[in-house]
CSV table of C-alpha atoms in Angstrom, one decimal:
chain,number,residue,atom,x,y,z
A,1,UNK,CA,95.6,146.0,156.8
A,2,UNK,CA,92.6,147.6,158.3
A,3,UNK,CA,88.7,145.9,157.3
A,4,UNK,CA,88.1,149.0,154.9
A,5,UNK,CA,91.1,148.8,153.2
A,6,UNK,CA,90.8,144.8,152.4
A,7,UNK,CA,87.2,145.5,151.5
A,8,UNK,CA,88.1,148.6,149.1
A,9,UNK,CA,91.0,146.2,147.8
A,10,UNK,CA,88.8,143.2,147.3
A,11,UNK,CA,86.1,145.4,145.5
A,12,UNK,CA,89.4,146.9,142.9
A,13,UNK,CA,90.1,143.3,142.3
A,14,UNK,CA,86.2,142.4,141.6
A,15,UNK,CA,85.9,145.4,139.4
A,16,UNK,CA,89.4,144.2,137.4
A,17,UNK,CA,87.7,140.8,137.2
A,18,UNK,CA,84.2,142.1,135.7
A,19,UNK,CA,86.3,143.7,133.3
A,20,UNK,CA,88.2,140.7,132.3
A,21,UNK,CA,84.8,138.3,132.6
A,22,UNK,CA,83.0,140.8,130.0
A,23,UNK,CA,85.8,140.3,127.5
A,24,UNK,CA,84.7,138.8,124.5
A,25,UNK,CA,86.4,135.2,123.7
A,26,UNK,CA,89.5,136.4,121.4
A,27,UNK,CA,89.4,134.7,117.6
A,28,UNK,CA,91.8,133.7,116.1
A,29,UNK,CA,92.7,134.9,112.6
A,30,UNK,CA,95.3,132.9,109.8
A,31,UNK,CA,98.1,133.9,109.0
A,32,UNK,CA,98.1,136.7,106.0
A,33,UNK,CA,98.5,135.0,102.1
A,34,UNK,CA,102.1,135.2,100.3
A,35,UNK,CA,100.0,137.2,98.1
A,36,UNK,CA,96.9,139.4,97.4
A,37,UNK,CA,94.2,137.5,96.3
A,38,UNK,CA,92.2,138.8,93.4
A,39,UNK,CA,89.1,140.6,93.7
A,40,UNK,CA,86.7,137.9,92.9
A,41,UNK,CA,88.0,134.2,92.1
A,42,UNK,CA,87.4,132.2,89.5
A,43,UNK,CA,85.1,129.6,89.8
A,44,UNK,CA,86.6,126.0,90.1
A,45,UNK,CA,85.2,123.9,87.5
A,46,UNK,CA,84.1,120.0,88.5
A,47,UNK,CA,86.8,117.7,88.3
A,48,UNK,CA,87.5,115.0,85.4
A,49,UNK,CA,85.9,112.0,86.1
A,50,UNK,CA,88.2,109.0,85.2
A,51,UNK,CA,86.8,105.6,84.2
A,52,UNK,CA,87.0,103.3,87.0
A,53,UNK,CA,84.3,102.0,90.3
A,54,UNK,CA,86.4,104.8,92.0
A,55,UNK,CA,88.8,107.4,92.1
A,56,UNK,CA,90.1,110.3,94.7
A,57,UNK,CA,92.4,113.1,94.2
A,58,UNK,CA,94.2,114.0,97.8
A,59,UNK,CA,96.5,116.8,98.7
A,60,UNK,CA,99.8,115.5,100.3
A,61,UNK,CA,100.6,118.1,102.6
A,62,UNK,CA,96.6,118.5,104.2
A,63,UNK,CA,95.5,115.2,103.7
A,64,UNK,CA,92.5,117.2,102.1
A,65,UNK,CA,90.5,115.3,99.6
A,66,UNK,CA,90.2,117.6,96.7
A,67,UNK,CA,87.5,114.9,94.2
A,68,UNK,CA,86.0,111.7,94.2
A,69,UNK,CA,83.7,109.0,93.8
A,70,UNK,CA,83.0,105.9,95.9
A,71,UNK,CA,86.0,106.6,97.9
A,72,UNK,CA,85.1,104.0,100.8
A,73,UNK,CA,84.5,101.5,98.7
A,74,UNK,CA,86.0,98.6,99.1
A,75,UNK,CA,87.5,97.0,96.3
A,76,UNK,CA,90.1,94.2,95.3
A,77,UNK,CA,93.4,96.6,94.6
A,78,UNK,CA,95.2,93.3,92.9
A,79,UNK,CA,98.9,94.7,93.1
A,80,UNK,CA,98.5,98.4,94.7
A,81,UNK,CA,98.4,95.8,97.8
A,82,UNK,CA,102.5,95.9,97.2
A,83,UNK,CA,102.7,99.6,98.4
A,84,UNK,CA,101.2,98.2,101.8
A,85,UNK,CA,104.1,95.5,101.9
A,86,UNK,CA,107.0,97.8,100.9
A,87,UNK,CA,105.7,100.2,103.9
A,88,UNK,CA,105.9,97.4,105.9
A,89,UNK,CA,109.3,96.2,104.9
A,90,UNK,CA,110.4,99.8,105.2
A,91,UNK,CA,109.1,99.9,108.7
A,92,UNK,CA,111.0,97.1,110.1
A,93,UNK,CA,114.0,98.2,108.9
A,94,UNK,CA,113.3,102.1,110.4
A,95,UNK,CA,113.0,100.1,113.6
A,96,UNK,CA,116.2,98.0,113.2
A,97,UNK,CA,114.6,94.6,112.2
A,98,UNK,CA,115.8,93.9,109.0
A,99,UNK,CA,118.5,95.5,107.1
A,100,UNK,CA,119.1,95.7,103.4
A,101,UNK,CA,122.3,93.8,103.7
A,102,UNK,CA,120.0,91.0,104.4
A,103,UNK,CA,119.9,87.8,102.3
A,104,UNK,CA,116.6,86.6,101.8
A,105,UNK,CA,115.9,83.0,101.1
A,106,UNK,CA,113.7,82.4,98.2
A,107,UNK,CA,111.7,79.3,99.5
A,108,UNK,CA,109.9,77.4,97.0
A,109,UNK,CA,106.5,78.1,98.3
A,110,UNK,CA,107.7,82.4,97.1
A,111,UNK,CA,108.7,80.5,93.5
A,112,UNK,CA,105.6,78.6,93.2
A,113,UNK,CA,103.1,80.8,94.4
A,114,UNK,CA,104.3,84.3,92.8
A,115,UNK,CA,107.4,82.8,90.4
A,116,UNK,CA,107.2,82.3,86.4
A,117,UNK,CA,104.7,79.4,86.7
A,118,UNK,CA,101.9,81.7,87.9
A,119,UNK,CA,99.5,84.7,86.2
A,120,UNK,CA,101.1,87.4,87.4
A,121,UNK,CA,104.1,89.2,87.7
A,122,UNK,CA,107.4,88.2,88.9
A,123,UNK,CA,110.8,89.3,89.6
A,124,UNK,CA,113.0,85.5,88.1
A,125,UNK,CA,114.6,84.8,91.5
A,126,UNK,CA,115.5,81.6,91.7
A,127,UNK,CA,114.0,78.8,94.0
A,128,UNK,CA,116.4,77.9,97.2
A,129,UNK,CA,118.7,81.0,96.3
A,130,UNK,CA,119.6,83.7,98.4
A,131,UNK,CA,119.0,87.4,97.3
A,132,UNK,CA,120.4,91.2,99.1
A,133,UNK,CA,117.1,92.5,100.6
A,134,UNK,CA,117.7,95.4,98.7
A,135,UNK,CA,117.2,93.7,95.3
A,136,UNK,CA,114.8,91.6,96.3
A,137,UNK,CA,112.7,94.9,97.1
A,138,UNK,CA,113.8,96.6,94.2
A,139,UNK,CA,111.7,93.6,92.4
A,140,UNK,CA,108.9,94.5,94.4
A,141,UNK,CA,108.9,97.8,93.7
A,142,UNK,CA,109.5,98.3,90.0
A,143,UNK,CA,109.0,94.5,88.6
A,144,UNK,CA,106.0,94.1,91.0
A,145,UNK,CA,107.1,90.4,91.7
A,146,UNK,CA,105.1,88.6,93.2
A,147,UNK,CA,107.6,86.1,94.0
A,148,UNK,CA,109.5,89.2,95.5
A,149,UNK,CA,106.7,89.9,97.6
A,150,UNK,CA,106.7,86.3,99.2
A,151,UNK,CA,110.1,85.9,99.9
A,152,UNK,CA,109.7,89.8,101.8
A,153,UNK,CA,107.2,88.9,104.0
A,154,UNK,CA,108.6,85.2,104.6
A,155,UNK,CA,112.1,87.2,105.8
A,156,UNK,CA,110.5,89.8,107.6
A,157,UNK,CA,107.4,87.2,109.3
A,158,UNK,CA,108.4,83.9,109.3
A,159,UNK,CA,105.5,83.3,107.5
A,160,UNK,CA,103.4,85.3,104.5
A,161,UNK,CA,100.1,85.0,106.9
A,162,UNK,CA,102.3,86.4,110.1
A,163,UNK,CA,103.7,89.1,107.9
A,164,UNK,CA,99.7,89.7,106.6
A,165,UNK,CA,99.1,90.4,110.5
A,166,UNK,CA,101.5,93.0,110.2
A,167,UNK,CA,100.1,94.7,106.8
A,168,UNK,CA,96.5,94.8,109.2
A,169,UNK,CA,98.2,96.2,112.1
A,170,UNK,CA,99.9,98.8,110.3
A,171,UNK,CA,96.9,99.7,108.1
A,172,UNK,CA,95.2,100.4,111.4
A,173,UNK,CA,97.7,102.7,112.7
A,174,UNK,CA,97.5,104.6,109.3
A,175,UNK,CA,93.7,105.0,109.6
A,176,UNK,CA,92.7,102.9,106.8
A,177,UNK,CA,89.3,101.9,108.1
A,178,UNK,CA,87.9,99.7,105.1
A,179,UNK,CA,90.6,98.0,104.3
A,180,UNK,CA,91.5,94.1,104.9
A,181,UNK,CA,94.9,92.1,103.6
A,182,UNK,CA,94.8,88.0,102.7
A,183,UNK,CA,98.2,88.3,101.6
A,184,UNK,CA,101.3,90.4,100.5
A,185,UNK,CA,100.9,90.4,96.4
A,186,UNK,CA,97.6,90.9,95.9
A,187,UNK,CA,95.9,88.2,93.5
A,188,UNK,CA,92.4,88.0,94.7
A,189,UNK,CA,91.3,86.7,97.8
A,190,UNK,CA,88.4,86.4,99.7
A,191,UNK,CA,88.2,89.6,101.9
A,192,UNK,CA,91.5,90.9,100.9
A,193,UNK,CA,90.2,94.6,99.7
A,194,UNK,CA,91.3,98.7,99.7
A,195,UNK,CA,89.4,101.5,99.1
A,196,UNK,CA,90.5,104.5,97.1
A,197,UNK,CA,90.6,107.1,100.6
A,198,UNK,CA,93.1,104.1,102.0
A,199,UNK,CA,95.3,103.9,99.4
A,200,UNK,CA,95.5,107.6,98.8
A,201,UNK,CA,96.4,107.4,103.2
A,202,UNK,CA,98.9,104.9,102.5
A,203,UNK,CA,101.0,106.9,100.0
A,204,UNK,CA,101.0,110.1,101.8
A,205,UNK,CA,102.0,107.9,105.0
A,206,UNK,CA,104.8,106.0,102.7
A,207,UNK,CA,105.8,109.6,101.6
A,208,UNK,CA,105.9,111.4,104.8
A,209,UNK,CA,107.5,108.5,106.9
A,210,UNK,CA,110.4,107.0,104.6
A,211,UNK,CA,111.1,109.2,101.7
A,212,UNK,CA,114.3,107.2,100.7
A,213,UNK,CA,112.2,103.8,100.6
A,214,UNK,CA,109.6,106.0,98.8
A,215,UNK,CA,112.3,107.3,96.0
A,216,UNK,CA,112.3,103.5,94.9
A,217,UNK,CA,108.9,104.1,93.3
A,218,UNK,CA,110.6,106.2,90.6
A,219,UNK,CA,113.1,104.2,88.9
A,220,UNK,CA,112.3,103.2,85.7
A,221,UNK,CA,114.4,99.7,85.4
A,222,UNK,CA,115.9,97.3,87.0
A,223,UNK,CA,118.5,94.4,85.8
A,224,UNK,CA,118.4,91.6,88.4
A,225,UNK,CA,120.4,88.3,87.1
A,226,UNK,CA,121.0,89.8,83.9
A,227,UNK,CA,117.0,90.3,83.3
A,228,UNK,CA,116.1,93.6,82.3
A,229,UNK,CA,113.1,94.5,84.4
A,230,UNK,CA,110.4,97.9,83.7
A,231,UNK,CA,108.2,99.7,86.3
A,232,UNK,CA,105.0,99.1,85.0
A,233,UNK,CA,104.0,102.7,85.8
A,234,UNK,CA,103.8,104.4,82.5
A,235,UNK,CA,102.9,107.9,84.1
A,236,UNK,CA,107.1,108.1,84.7
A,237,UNK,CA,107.9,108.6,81.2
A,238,UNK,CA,105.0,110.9,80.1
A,239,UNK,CA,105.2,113.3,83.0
A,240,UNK,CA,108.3,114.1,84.8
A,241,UNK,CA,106.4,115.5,88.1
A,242,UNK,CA,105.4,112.3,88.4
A,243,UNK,CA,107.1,110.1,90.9
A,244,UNK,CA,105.6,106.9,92.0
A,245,UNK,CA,103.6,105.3,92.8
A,246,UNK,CA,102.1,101.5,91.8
A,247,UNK,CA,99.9,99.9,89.1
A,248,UNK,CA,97.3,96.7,89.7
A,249,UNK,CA,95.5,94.6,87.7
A,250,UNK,CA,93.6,91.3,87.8
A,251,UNK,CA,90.6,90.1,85.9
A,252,UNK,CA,88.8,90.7,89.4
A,253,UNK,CA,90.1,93.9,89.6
A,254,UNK,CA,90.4,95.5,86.9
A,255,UNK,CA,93.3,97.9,85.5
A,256,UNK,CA,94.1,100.4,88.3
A,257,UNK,CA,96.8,103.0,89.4
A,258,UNK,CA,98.1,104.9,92.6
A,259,UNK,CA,100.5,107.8,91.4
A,260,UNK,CA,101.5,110.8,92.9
A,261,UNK,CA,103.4,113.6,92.0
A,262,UNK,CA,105.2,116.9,92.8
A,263,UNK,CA,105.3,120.4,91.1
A,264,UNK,CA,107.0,123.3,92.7
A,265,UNK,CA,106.2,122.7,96.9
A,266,UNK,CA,102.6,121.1,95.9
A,267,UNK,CA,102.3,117.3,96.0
A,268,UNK,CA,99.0,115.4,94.8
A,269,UNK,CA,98.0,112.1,94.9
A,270,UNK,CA,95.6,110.3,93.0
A,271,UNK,CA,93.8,107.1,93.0
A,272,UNK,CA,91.6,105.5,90.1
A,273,UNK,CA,90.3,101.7,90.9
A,274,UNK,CA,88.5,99.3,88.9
A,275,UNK,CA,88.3,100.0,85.1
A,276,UNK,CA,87.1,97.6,83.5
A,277,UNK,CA,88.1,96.8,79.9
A,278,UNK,CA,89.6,93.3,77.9
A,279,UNK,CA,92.0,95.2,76.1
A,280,UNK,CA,95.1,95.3,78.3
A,281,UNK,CA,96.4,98.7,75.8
A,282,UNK,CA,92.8,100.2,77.0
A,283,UNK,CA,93.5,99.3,80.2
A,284,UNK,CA,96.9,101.1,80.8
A,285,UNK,CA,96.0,104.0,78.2
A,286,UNK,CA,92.7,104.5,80.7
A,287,UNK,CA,94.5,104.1,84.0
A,288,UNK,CA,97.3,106.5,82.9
A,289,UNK,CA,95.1,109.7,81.2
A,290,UNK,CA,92.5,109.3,84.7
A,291,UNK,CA,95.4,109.7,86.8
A,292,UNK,CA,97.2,112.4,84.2
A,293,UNK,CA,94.0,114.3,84.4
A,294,UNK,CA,93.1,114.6,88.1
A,295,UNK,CA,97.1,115.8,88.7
A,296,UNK,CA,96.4,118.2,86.2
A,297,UNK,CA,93.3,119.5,87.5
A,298,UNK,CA,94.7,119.5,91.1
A,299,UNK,CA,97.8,121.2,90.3
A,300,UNK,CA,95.8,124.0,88.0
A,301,UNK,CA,93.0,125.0,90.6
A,302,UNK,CA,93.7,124.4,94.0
A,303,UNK,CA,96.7,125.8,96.1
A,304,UNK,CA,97.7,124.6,100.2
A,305,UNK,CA,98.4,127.5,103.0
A,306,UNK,CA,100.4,126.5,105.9
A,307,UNK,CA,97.7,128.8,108.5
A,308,UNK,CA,99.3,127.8,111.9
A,309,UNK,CA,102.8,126.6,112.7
A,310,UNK,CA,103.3,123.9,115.0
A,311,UNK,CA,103.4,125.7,118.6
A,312,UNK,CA,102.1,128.9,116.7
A,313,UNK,CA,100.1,130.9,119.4
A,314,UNK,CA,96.8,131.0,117.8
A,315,UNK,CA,94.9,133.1,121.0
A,316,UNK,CA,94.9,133.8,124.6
A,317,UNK,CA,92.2,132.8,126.9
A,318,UNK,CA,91.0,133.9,129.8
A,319,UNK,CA,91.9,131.7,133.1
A,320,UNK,CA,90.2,131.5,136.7
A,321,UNK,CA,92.0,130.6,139.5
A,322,UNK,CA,95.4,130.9,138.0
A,323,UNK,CA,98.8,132.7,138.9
A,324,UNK,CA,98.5,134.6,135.2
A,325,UNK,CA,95.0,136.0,133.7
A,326,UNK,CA,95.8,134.1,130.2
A,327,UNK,CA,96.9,131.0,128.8
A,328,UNK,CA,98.3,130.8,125.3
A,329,UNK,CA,96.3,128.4,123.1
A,330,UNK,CA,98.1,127.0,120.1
A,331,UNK,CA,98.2,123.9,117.2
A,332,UNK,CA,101.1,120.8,117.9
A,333,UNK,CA,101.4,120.3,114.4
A,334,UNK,CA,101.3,122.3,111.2
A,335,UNK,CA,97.6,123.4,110.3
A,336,UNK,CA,97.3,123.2,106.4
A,337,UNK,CA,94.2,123.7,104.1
A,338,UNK,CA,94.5,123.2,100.6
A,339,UNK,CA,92.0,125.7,98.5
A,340,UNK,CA,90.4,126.7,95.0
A,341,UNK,CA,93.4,129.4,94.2
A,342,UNK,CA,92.0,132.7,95.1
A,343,UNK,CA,90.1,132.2,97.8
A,344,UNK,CA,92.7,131.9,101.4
A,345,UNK,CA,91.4,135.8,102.3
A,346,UNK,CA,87.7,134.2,102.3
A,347,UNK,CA,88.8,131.6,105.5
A,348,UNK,CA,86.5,132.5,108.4
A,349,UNK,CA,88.2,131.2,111.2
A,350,UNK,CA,86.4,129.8,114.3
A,351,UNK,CA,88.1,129.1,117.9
A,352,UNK,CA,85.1,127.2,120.6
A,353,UNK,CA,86.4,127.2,123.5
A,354,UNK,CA,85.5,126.5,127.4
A,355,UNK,CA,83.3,129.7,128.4
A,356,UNK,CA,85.1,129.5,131.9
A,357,UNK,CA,88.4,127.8,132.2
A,358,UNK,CA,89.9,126.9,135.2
A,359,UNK,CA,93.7,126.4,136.5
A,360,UNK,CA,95.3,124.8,137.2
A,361,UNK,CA,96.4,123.6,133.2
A,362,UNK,CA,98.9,121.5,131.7
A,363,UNK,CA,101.1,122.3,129.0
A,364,UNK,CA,99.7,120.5,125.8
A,365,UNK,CA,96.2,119.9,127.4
A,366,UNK,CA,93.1,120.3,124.5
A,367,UNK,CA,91.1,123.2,125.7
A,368,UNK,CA,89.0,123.7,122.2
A,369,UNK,CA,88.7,123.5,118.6
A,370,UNK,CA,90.1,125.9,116.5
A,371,UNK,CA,88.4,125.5,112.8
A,372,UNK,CA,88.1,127.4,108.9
A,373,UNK,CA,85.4,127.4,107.1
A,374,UNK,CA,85.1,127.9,103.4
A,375,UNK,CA,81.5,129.2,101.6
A,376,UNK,CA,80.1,127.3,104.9
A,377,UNK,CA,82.1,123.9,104.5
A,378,UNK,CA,84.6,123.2,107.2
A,379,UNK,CA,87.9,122.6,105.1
A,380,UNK,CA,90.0,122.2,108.7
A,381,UNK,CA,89.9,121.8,112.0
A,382,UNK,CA,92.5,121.1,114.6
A,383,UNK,CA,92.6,120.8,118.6
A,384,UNK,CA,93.8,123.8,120.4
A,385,UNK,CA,96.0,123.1,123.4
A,386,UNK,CA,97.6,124.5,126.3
A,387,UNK,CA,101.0,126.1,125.4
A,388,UNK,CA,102.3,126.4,128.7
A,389,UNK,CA,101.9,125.2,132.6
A,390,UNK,CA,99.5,127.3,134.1
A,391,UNK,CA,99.2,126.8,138.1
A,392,UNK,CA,96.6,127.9,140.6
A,393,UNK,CA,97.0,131.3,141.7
A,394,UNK,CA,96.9,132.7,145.6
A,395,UNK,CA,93.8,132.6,148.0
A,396,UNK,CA,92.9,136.1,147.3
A,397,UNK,CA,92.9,135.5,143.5
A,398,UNK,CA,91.4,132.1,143.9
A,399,UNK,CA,88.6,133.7,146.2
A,400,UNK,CA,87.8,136.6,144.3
A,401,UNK,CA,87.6,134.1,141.2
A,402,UNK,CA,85.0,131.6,142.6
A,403,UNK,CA,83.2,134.6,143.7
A,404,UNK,CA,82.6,135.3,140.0
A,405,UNK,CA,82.4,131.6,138.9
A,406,UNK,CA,79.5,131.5,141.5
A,407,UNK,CA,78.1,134.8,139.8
A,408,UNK,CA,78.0,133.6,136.4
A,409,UNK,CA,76.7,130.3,137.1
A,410,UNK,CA,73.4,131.4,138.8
């Protein structure tokens, strides 16, 4: 090739890449609504406020808290702890640990410490017998035995205070941030507290992970050694949407309730902590009607959008020094956001980015941000990644790239 025609090449090739530099950084838009919006949206009035020190309503499939008050709060959860010991027991046996085949040895330290002979509630299993796992679990569950709970971690630990390492370990891999386990049953204890954001965390994690452990949480009875045992969650029988999830009290911690429950593809979950009456009928009628309500409201006002799938291209990005001119930037999990009804066509999508990004780029790499925004409130944001390998390109392209890298940096 003679010098003029590499020069008259070169200067195509700058003039292609000016072109492509002056592009403005594509954003990226949602996918479209099932269906039209309405012209102007209802407003969304405030949420019920339940008795209690605090309370949080969460969408299951976002994560997105939709109300609450004093939600990082930490607070004794008296037998919500359970849910944290049945995910435990759950995840041993998903990794192969324990089985429910199992017999589990009721020691007498599990029949003194949460049998008949204590405050709270227990499951009858007799001292030195041997129970199935699965019943003993079933006791947790729905009788809330404390006894039960005992004998779990002793099986599963060794030891209630090696299987309480456990409950701490898991709770950090869940995100619960403020919240600390002294044991597996939950009478108070110094330090042993939840907040209402970490249990809501923990049911959606219970849910998502091991939905045949979770399916325990409805059953309304139990017979174990000819005892006729109750869940204690009186939400079952007054709403059939509702499908779990645990009840607490102690004098320390007053009458509270974890439920969650599902109508058409929504699922909600709500948390209500710390009410604070001496009439135990007060107690459960409170609990129940706080809970009730916040579904209620949930259910009635909001709605969730699936916006990206996972590996959904969400844009293309301009690349220097590559063997292609774009790399496709997309989500690795689903992107949700749960909204007032109405209002998905008033998402203004954002998508920051590298102003110059360089190859060579690995497949899954985060490159950016991509994010929605709601009357100003971010209601989501996810990283954007690489959705493919991208290599360096040839010394031409690489040369006539840095020349513009340089040009742009000065």
């Amino acid at each position: 090739m003679s010098v003029s025609r590499f020069f008259l090449a070169l200067t195509a090739a700058l003039a292609t890449t000016v072109a492509l530099a002056q592009t403005p950084t594509p954003q990226p838009k949602p996918a479209p609504a099932p269906a039209a919006a309405p012209a102007q949206a209802a407003p969304t009035p405030a949420a019920p406020v339940p008795q209690g020190k605090a309370w949080i309503l969460m969408d299951h499939a976002s994560g997105q808290v939709l109300a609450g008050e004093n939600i990082d709060q930490p607070l004794e959860p008296a037998s919500i702890t359970k849910v944290m010991t049945s995910y435990v027991v759950a995840a041993e046996m998903a990794s192969g640990k324990i089985k429910a085949s199992d017999m589990v040895r009721i020691s007498e330290n599990a029949w003194r410490s949460g049998g008949a002979g204590t405050d709270g509630s227990y499951s009858a299993l007799a001292i030195n017998s041997e129970v199935k796992l699965d019943d003993v679990l079933h006791g947790l569950v729905i009788q809330s035995g404390n006894d039960a709970a005992i004998a779990l971690a002793e099986h599963v630990a060794g030891s209630e205070s090696a299987f309480v390492d456990l409950m701490n370990a898991y709770a950090q891999r869940i995100g619960m941030k403020n919240s600390h386990f002294e044991n597996a049953h939950g009478l108070s204890a110094e330090g042993h507290v939840m907040t209402a954001r970490d249990i809501a965390l923990l049911s959606r994690a219970l849910i998502n992970q091991f939905p045949d452990h979770y399916a325990l949480y409805k059953i309304k009875e139990f017979t174990y050694g000819g005892i006729q045992q109750w869940n204690r969650n009186g939400l079952l029988w007054k709403d059939a949407s509702v499908d779990g999830l645990k009840t607490g009290h102690t004098s320390a911690a007053g009458y509270c309730l974890a439920a969650s429950a599902k109508r058409g593809d929504q699922r909600l979950i709500s948390v209500v902590l710390g009410i604070d009456t001496t009439s135990r009928s007060e107690g459960f009628k409170a609990r129940e009607q706080g809970n009730l309500a916040l579904l209620n409201w949930g259910f009635r006002f909001f709605e969730t959008h699936a916006v990206y799938t996972a590996g959904q291209k969400v844009a293309d990005q301009r690349l220097w020094r590559g063997d292609v001119e774009n790399v496709a930037l997309g989500v690795t999990d689903p992107l949700l956001v749960t909204l007032p009804r109405g209002r998905y066509a008033d998402l203004k999508p954002t998508m920051n980015v590298p102003r110059q990004l360089v190859a060579p780029i690995k497949k899954g790499q985060q490159i950016g941000t991509v994010s929605f925004t709601l009357d100003g409130k971010v209601v989501a944001e996810r990283p954007l990644v690489a959705l493919a390998d991208v290599a360096e390109g040839g010394f031409f392209s690489r040369m006539s790239d840095d020349f513009w890298l340089w040009w742009e940096s000065e």
